Amino acid sequence: MTLLTLTSLRKQYGSVAALDGIDLSVTAGSRTAIVGPSGCGKTTLLRLVAGFDAPDEGRIVFDGQTLADGSSQVPAHKRGIGIVAQDGCLFPHLTIRQNIGFGLEAEASVKSARIAELMDMVGLDAAMLSRKPDQLSGGQQQRVALARALARKPRLMLLDEPFSALDTGLRAATRKAVTDVLTAAGITTLLVTHDQGEALAFADQVAVMRAGRFAQVGSPREVYSRPVDAATAAFLGEAIVMPADIADGQAKSPLGVLPVDDIAYRGKAQIMLRPEQVTVSQAGGHNGGEGASGTIAEINFCGPTSDVRIRLGGDPQGFSFRLDIPSRETLFVGDRVTIGVAGAAHVLR
Amino acid sequence: MTSTTDTRISIAPRHRLPAASSWTLTIAVVVALLALLPLGFVLWAAVVTGWEMASQLIFRSRVGDLLANTVLLVVFTIPICAVLGVALAWLTERSDLPGARFWSWLCVTPLAVPAFVHSYAWIGMWPAFNGLPAGVAISVVAYFPFLYLPLSAAFRLLDPALEDQAASLGLAPFAVFRRVVLPQLRLALCGGALLIGLHLLAEYGLFAMIRFDTFTTAILDQFQSTYNGVAAYMLALVLVLCCFVLLGLEASLRGHSRYARLGSGVARRPKIARLGRWKYVALLLPAATAAFALGIPVLTLGRWLIAGGAGVWRIDEVGLALWQTLVICLVGGLATTAAAVPIAWLSVRRPTRASRFLEGCYYLASSMPGVVVALALVTITVRTMLPLYQSVATIVLAYVVMFLPRALVSLRASIAQVPVEIEQAAASLGRSPGNALLATTIRLAAPGAAAGVALSSLGIMNELTATQMLAPNGTRTLAMAFWALTGEIDYAGAAPYAVLMVAFSLPLTFLLHHQSKKIAGR
């Protein structure tokens, strides 16, 4: 069942089109991530759904009710949509108890029980209830913000980069906690982030956004392994993109003849490989012999992995690509290597 | 063994301030002691008078009347100012009121008109208007900018994300204002209300002109007519206690909450409310405020100037008063700013418990009404150092005590903007500490110091009470001349002096407005 439908949403700030025709449909109970570089319009999109701003054109339909359609819009406080902002946005003048109970309308005892339940749900100690937000760590503040938004039992939860202000270790843990809570509560979620790893790990559906438009919408696996274009491919992770001649499900590329995922395609096109499809071994080694060969042109030791640039063939101006390889491979600049490829290359049209 | 010795050597000097700091601290302490002289004097007078005499002088109906007047004045004026200030600040900062910027300037401009000139203007318009209603009405128009200024700055600084968040939690716009916006205005409300309260307690001219008795007018009457020292001291004691009550109230209402935005990054620009068809109704409020706070002084002054014609501009007298006023403002402003330098530097560069305590002393001292400061300095100089009585040094000291915080605020803000690393870089390039300070921080903080001089000069120019009691013989500032002429019912003759005071105060008032915008980062 579709819970939220966005149709041809447009929003202009001066001469800049922040949103340039956005279409999206979100299934009830699902998790959708909108991922894109800063300034691509993803926060604007979230603000329109929350009701903080009005679209210039287009419709927002939530659970059968039109929330906004260019001419009129339902104000934010009547939408029943929860939001957790980037830095939690807790009310600095209120205690944690007052923050969580802020949107609750119930008699004191019911309210108090609900607040305790929410604190438990987000994994915070009830002893924190009388503290002020500035006495909590960043991760704790985010959990309070989530509890506050959950208090009103929203059908849709908007997460506006809620983990980006946290440091790396805390980010993964908080993300896991938030995902678990939302899944357990069965709440449909829309996450906005610039972190592709986060989007892929969090969502059932990923929308890749660029310059006010969705470049691609699909499952995490689909957008990662079958991106629509080179820019989307590069945004979602490291990609080796090369020119190729394609016919009968085979591509003639600088890395030799590779199988492709588009059997029908014929002609010249760009193909893409993800680095994890590529293996490198010393030429003449025990698993060498198959595949193309190249030379190590550059190597940077980065601890567990080393960042190497491999040049194909003998031409110093020839095709080259970067790759992270495990540091246990004892390779040096100038070494000859054999390059293996697993799986099919993706044809970028 | 060597390592232990080394450790001891490196730890020991931590507890001691460097020589430059200790000198600065010494000067700051001396200034603080001088500033606390009036307060100390009042307490001393209370002790010397003894309980029996004091209770006779304090527990009498006259004091009860004065207390009732004071309480009523404060209780009516401050809430009206607060409501007016919040409404005007919201309209000019957060709504699409036509000409919001223009109205915002008009809301600050009444500060350029000395309170007693407001009073003069009102009785010029309505001669029979007096007593409590007149006191409250004139106080509101004269002092509401003290609340408008911090409130409009606070509105600019509010993080709109909190309001969005509250709306997403189901609050309608008015509930958002009541539960999220209003609590965040608390600091501005408390600070502005305190300032107005202290002005109400300290003001003389405004209330004397409409024959509304307060402690300040009573003390001055006593001082001028009967010279009854002890009675005046006891009234001063009650007045000081009233100040303490206000300070205590403000401190307890202000609380210790944090109101700043949590988290990183810069807040979005606040959303502007669309007034729609209410736009023209809303315009009535700033228009009416401007009419009362500026229209009445302009009309009355204009009428008297026309009635007086060219004859009231007696260039020799007006010119002399202007010259004397400018000299005393400049000397007083420079002295006040210079006195603020040590504590400003300490509180930014070496903030310690001692520096915070000293700063508290300055604020406490400056909250003493001018009449108390003057009474104390008159008595002290007459009793111990007669040559200093009615000398330039004494009146300048009074100004330093009364206006030091004005200079301190500007100075501290500008010193804080100069990174200490610049001072350290100068030292690493071979400058001595004093030299490094002079070449870097002091030069870069100069605009702040200039603003400090300007703001304290503004206070001095419009100061009447202490100036009258302490001015050296033969001095006649603009405020004194204006007051003397209105006392002789020569309203036309007084008009040029009022016009000059307003004309010189205007640019300084605009500076104040500009500073409040800058603090808000816009």
Coordinates of C-alpha atoms in Angstrom, one line a residue, chain B residues 96-459:
Chain B
D96 CA 6.2 41.4 6.4
L97 CA 5.2 44.8 7.9
P98 CA 5.6 47.4 5.2
G99 CA 8.7 49.5 6.0
A100 CA 9.8 47.2 8.8
R101 CA 13.4 48.6 8.7
F102 CA 12.2 52.2 8.9
W103 CA 9.9 51.4 11.9
S104 CA 12.8 49.6 13.5
W105 CA 14.9 52.8 13.5
L106 CA 11.9 54.8 14.8
C107 CA 11.6 52.3 17.7
V108 CA 15.1 53.1 18.8
T109 CA 15.1 56.9 18.2
P110 CA 13.2 57.8 21.4
L111 CA 16.4 57.0 23.2
A112 CA 17.9 60.2 21.7
V113 CA 15.4 62.3 23.5
P114 CA 16.3 62.7 27.2
A115 CA 13.6 61.4 29.5
F116 CA 13.0 64.9 31.0
V117 CA 12.6 66.3 27.5
H118 CA 9.8 63.7 26.9
S119 CA 8.2 65.0 30.0
Y120 CA 8.6 68.6 28.9
A121 CA 7.0 67.8 25.6
W122 CA 4.0 66.1 27.2
I123 CA 3.2 68.8 29.6
G124 CA 3.7 71.3 26.7
M125 CA 0.9 69.4 25.0
W126 CA -1.3 68.6 28.0
P127 CA -0.4 70.8 30.9
A128 CA -2.8 69.2 33.3
F129 CA -1.5 65.7 32.7
N130 CA 0.3 64.6 35.9
G131 CA 0.6 62.0 38.6
L132 CA 0.9 58.2 38.1
P133 CA -0.8 58.0 34.7
A134 CA 1.5 60.6 33.3
G135 CA 4.5 59.0 34.9
V136 CA 3.6 55.6 33.4
A137 CA 2.8 57.0 30.0
I138 CA 5.9 59.1 29.6
S139 CA 8.1 56.4 31.1
V140 CA 6.8 53.9 28.5
V141 CA 7.6 56.1 25.5
A142 CA 10.9 57.2 27.0
Y143 CA 12.2 53.7 28.0
F144 CA 10.5 51.0 25.9
P145 CA 13.5 51.0 23.4
F146 CA 15.5 49.4 26.3
L147 CA 13.3 46.3 25.8
Y148 CA 12.8 46.7 22.1
L149 CA 16.5 46.6 21.4
P150 CA 17.4 43.3 23.1
L151 CA 14.1 41.7 22.0
S152 CA 14.6 42.5 18.4
A153 CA 18.1 41.1 18.6
A154 CA 16.7 38.0 20.2
F155 CA 14.1 37.5 17.6
R156 CA 16.8 37.7 14.9
L157 CA 18.9 35.1 16.7
L158 CA 16.1 32.6 17.3
D159 CA 16.6 29.3 15.5
P160 CA 13.6 28.8 13.3
A161 CA 14.3 25.0 13.3
L162 CA 12.9 24.9 16.8
E163 CA 9.7 26.5 15.7
D164 CA 9.4 24.1 12.8
Q165 CA 10.1 21.2 15.2
A166 CA 7.3 22.4 17.5
A167 CA 4.9 22.6 14.6
S168 CA 5.7 19.1 13.5
L169 CA 4.9 18.0 17.1
G170 CA 1.4 19.3 16.6
L171 CA 1.5 22.9 17.9
A172 CA -0.6 25.6 16.2
P173 CA 1.2 28.9 15.5
F174 CA 0.1 30.7 18.6
A175 CA 1.0 27.7 20.8
V176 CA 4.5 27.7 19.1
F177 CA 4.9 31.3 20.0
R178 CA 3.8 30.8 23.6
R179 CA 5.8 27.6 24.3
V180 CA 8.9 28.0 22.2
V181 CA 9.4 31.6 21.2
L182 CA 8.4 33.4 24.3
P183 CA 10.6 31.3 26.7
Q184 CA 13.6 32.0 24.5
L185 CA 13.0 35.8 24.8
R186 CA 13.3 35.4 28.6
L187 CA 16.9 36.7 28.8
A188 CA 16.1 39.7 26.7
L189 CA 13.0 40.4 28.6
C190 CA 14.7 40.2 32.0
G191 CA 17.7 42.3 31.0
G192 CA 15.6 45.0 29.4
A193 CA 13.1 45.1 32.2
L194 CA 15.9 45.5 34.8
L195 CA 17.4 48.3 32.8
I196 CA 14.0 50.1 32.7
G197 CA 13.4 49.4 36.4
L198 CA 16.7 50.9 37.3
H199 CA 16.0 54.0 35.2
L200 CA 12.6 54.4 36.8
L201 CA 14.2 54.4 40.2
A202 CA 17.0 56.8 39.2
E203 CA 15.2 59.3 37.0
Y204 CA 14.7 62.8 38.4
G205 CA 13.8 65.3 35.7
L206 CA 10.9 63.3 34.1
F207 CA 9.0 62.9 37.4
A208 CA 9.9 66.3 38.9
M209 CA 8.4 68.0 35.8
I210 CA 5.0 66.2 36.2
R211 CA 5.1 66.6 40.0
F212 CA 5.2 62.8 40.6
D213 CA 7.2 62.0 43.7
T214 CA 9.7 59.2 43.7
F215 CA 12.6 58.5 46.0
T216 CA 15.0 60.3 43.6
T217 CA 12.9 63.5 43.5
A218 CA 12.4 63.4 47.2
I219 CA 16.1 63.0 47.9
L220 CA 17.0 65.8 45.6
D221 CA 14.3 68.1 47.1
Q222 CA 15.7 67.3 50.6
F223 CA 19.2 67.9 49.4
Q224 CA 18.4 71.2 47.7
S225 CA 16.0 72.7 50.2
T226 CA 16.6 71.7 53.8
Y227 CA 20.0 70.1 53.3
N228 CA 18.8 67.5 55.8
G229 CA 21.6 65.1 55.4
V230 CA 20.4 62.2 57.5
A231 CA 16.9 62.1 56.1
A232 CA 18.3 62.2 52.6
Y233 CA 20.7 59.3 53.4
M234 CA 17.9 57.2 54.8
L235 CA 15.8 57.8 51.6
A236 CA 18.9 56.8 49.6
L237 CA 19.2 53.7 51.7
V238 CA 15.6 52.7 50.8
L239 CA 16.2 53.5 47.2
V240 CA 19.3 51.3 47.2
L241 CA 17.3 48.5 48.7
C242 CA 14.7 48.9 45.9
C243 CA 17.5 48.5 43.4
F244 CA 18.7 45.4 45.2
V245 CA 15.1 44.0 45.0
L246 CA 15.1 44.6 41.3
L247 CA 18.5 43.0 40.8
G248 CA 17.5 40.0 42.9
L249 CA 14.2 39.6 41.0
E250 CA 16.0 39.7 37.7
A251 CA 18.6 37.2 38.8
S252 CA 16.0 34.8 40.0
L253 CA 13.7 35.1 37.0
R254 CA 16.6 34.9 34.5
G255 CA 17.5 31.4 35.7
H256 CA 20.5 29.5 34.6
S257 CA 19.1 27.8 31.5
R258 CA 21.0 27.7 28.3
Y259 CA 19.2 29.3 25.5
A260 CA 21.7 29.1 22.7
R261 CA 21.2 26.9 19.8
L262 CA 22.4 23.3 20.4
G263 CA 24.4 21.6 17.8
S264 CA 26.6 22.7 15.0
G265 CA 26.2 24.9 11.9
V266 CA 24.4 28.1 11.4
A267 CA 20.7 28.6 11.9
R268 CA 18.5 29.2 8.9
R269 CA 17.1 32.7 8.4
P270 CA 13.9 33.1 10.4
K271 CA 10.7 32.7 8.5
I272 CA 8.7 35.9 7.9
A273 CA 5.1 35.8 8.8
R274 CA 2.6 37.0 6.2
L275 CA 0.3 39.6 7.8
G276 CA -2.1 39.6 4.8
R277 CA -5.1 41.8 5.3
W278 CA -3.9 42.5 8.9
K279 CA -1.0 44.4 7.5
Y280 CA -2.6 47.8 7.8
V281 CA -4.1 47.2 11.2
A282 CA -0.6 46.1 12.4
L283 CA 0.9 49.3 11.0
L284 CA -1.2 51.2 13.6
L285 CA 1.0 50.0 16.5
P286 CA 4.4 51.3 15.3
A287 CA 2.7 54.4 13.9
A288 CA 1.0 55.2 17.2
T289 CA 4.1 54.5 19.2
A290 CA 6.2 56.8 17.0
A291 CA 3.5 59.5 17.3
F292 CA 3.7 59.5 21.1
A293 CA 7.4 58.8 21.5
L294 CA 8.7 61.1 18.7
G295 CA 5.7 63.1 17.4
I296 CA 5.0 64.8 20.7
P297 CA 8.6 65.9 21.3
V298 CA 8.9 67.1 17.7
L299 CA 5.6 69.0 17.8
T300 CA 6.2 70.6 21.2
L301 CA 9.8 71.6 20.4
G302 CA 8.8 72.9 17.0
R303 CA 6.0 75.0 18.5
W304 CA 8.3 76.5 21.1
L305 CA 11.0 77.2 18.6
I306 CA 8.6 79.0 16.3
A307 CA 7.1 80.9 19.3
G308 CA 10.5 81.9 20.5
G309 CA 11.8 82.8 17.1
A310 CA 15.4 83.7 16.5
G311 CA 15.6 85.4 20.0
V312 CA 15.9 82.1 21.9
W313 CA 19.1 81.2 20.1
R314 CA 21.3 83.3 22.4
I315 CA 24.5 82.1 20.7
D316 CA 26.8 83.1 23.6
E317 CA 24.8 81.2 26.2
V318 CA 23.8 78.2 24.0
G319 CA 27.2 78.0 22.5
L320 CA 28.9 78.1 25.9
A321 CA 26.6 75.3 27.2
L322 CA 27.2 73.2 24.1
W323 CA 31.0 73.7 24.4
Q324 CA 31.0 72.8 28.1
T325 CA 28.8 69.8 27.5
L326 CA 31.0 68.5 24.7
V327 CA 34.1 68.9 26.8
I328 CA 32.6 67.1 29.8
C329 CA 31.2 64.3 27.6
L330 CA 34.5 63.8 25.9
V331 CA 36.5 63.8 29.2
G332 CA 33.9 61.7 30.9
G333 CA 33.6 59.2 28.0
L334 CA 37.4 58.8 27.7
A335 CA 37.8 58.4 31.4
T336 CA 35.0 55.8 31.6
T337 CA 36.5 53.8 28.7
A338 CA 40.0 54.0 30.1
A339 CA 38.7 52.8 33.4
A340 CA 37.0 49.9 31.6
V341 CA 40.1 48.7 29.7
P342 CA 41.7 46.7 32.5
I343 CA 38.6 44.7 33.4
A344 CA 37.6 44.3 29.8
W345 CA 41.0 42.8 29.0
L346 CA 41.1 40.6 32.1
S347 CA 37.6 39.2 31.5
V348 CA 38.4 38.2 27.9
R349 CA 42.1 37.1 28.2
R350 CA 42.3 36.0 31.8
P351 CA 38.8 35.1 32.9
T352 CA 39.0 34.0 36.5
R353 CA 36.6 33.9 39.5
A354 CA 38.2 37.2 40.6
S355 CA 37.6 38.9 37.2
R356 CA 34.0 37.8 37.2
F357 CA 33.5 39.1 40.8
L358 CA 35.1 42.4 39.8
E359 CA 32.8 42.7 36.8
G360 CA 29.9 42.1 39.1
C361 CA 31.0 44.9 41.3
Y362 CA 31.0 47.4 38.4
Y363 CA 27.5 46.4 37.3
L364 CA 26.3 46.6 40.9
A365 CA 27.9 50.1 41.3
S366 CA 26.4 51.4 38.1
S367 CA 22.9 50.2 39.1
M368 CA 23.1 52.8 41.9
P369 CA 20.9 55.8 41.0
G370 CA 22.8 59.0 40.0
V371 CA 21.3 60.8 43.0
V372 CA 22.8 58.3 45.4
V373 CA 26.2 58.4 43.7
A374 CA 26.2 62.2 43.8
L375 CA 25.0 62.4 47.4
A376 CA 27.8 60.0 48.4
L377 CA 30.5 61.9 46.5
V378 CA 29.3 65.3 47.8
T379 CA 29.3 64.1 51.4
I380 CA 32.6 62.3 51.1
T381 CA 34.4 65.3 49.5
V382 CA 32.9 67.8 51.8
R383 CA 33.9 65.8 54.9
T384 CA 37.3 64.5 53.9
M385 CA 38.7 66.4 50.8
L386 CA 37.0 69.7 50.4
P387 CA 39.1 70.8 47.5
L388 CA 37.6 67.9 45.5
Y389 CA 34.1 69.1 46.2
Q390 CA 32.5 70.2 42.9
S391 CA 35.7 69.5 41.0
V392 CA 36.1 68.0 37.6
A393 CA 37.7 64.9 39.1
T394 CA 34.7 64.2 41.3
I395 CA 32.1 64.6 38.6
V396 CA 34.2 62.4 36.2
L397 CA 34.4 59.8 38.9
A398 CA 30.6 59.9 39.2
Y399 CA 30.3 59.3 35.4
V400 CA 32.8 56.5 35.6
V401 CA 30.8 54.8 38.3
M402 CA 27.5 55.3 36.5
F403 CA 28.5 54.5 32.9
L404 CA 31.4 52.1 33.1
P405 CA 29.3 49.0 32.0
R406 CA 28.4 50.8 28.7
A407 CA 32.0 51.1 27.8
L408 CA 32.8 47.7 29.1
V409 CA 30.3 45.9 26.9
S410 CA 31.6 47.5 23.7
L411 CA 35.2 47.0 24.7
R412 CA 34.9 43.4 25.7
A413 CA 33.1 42.5 22.6
S414 CA 35.8 44.0 20.4
I415 CA 38.7 42.6 22.4
A416 CA 37.0 39.2 22.2
Q417 CA 37.1 39.5 18.4
V418 CA 40.9 39.9 18.4
P419 CA 42.4 36.4 18.5
V420 CA 44.9 36.0 21.3
E421 CA 47.2 34.3 18.8
I422 CA 47.8 37.7 17.1
E423 CA 49.0 39.1 20.4
Q424 CA 51.2 36.0 20.8
A425 CA 52.6 36.4 17.3
A426 CA 53.6 39.9 18.1
A427 CA 55.4 38.7 21.2
S428 CA 57.1 35.9 19.2
L429 CA 58.4 38.6 16.9
G430 CA 60.2 40.3 19.8
R431 CA 57.7 42.8 21.2
S432 CA 57.4 43.1 25.0
P433 CA 54.0 42.1 26.4
G434 CA 52.8 45.7 26.8
N435 CA 54.1 46.6 23.4
A436 CA 52.5 43.6 21.8
L437 CA 49.2 44.5 23.5
L438 CA 49.4 48.0 22.2
A439 CA 50.4 47.0 18.7
T440 CA 47.8 44.3 18.2
T441 CA 44.8 44.0 20.5
I442 CA 44.4 47.7 21.4
R443 CA 44.7 48.8 17.9
L444 CA 42.2 46.3 16.6
A445 CA 39.9 46.9 19.5
A446 CA 39.9 50.7 18.8
P447 CA 36.5 50.7 17.1
G448 CA 35.0 49.1 20.2
A449 CA 36.7 51.6 22.4
A450 CA 35.3 54.4 20.2
A451 CA 31.8 53.0 20.6
G452 CA 32.4 52.7 24.3
V453 CA 33.4 56.4 24.5
A454 CA 30.3 57.3 22.4
L455 CA 27.8 55.3 24.4
S456 CA 29.1 56.6 27.8
S457 CA 29.1 60.2 26.4
L458 CA 25.5 59.7 25.4
G459 CA 24.7 58.9 29.0

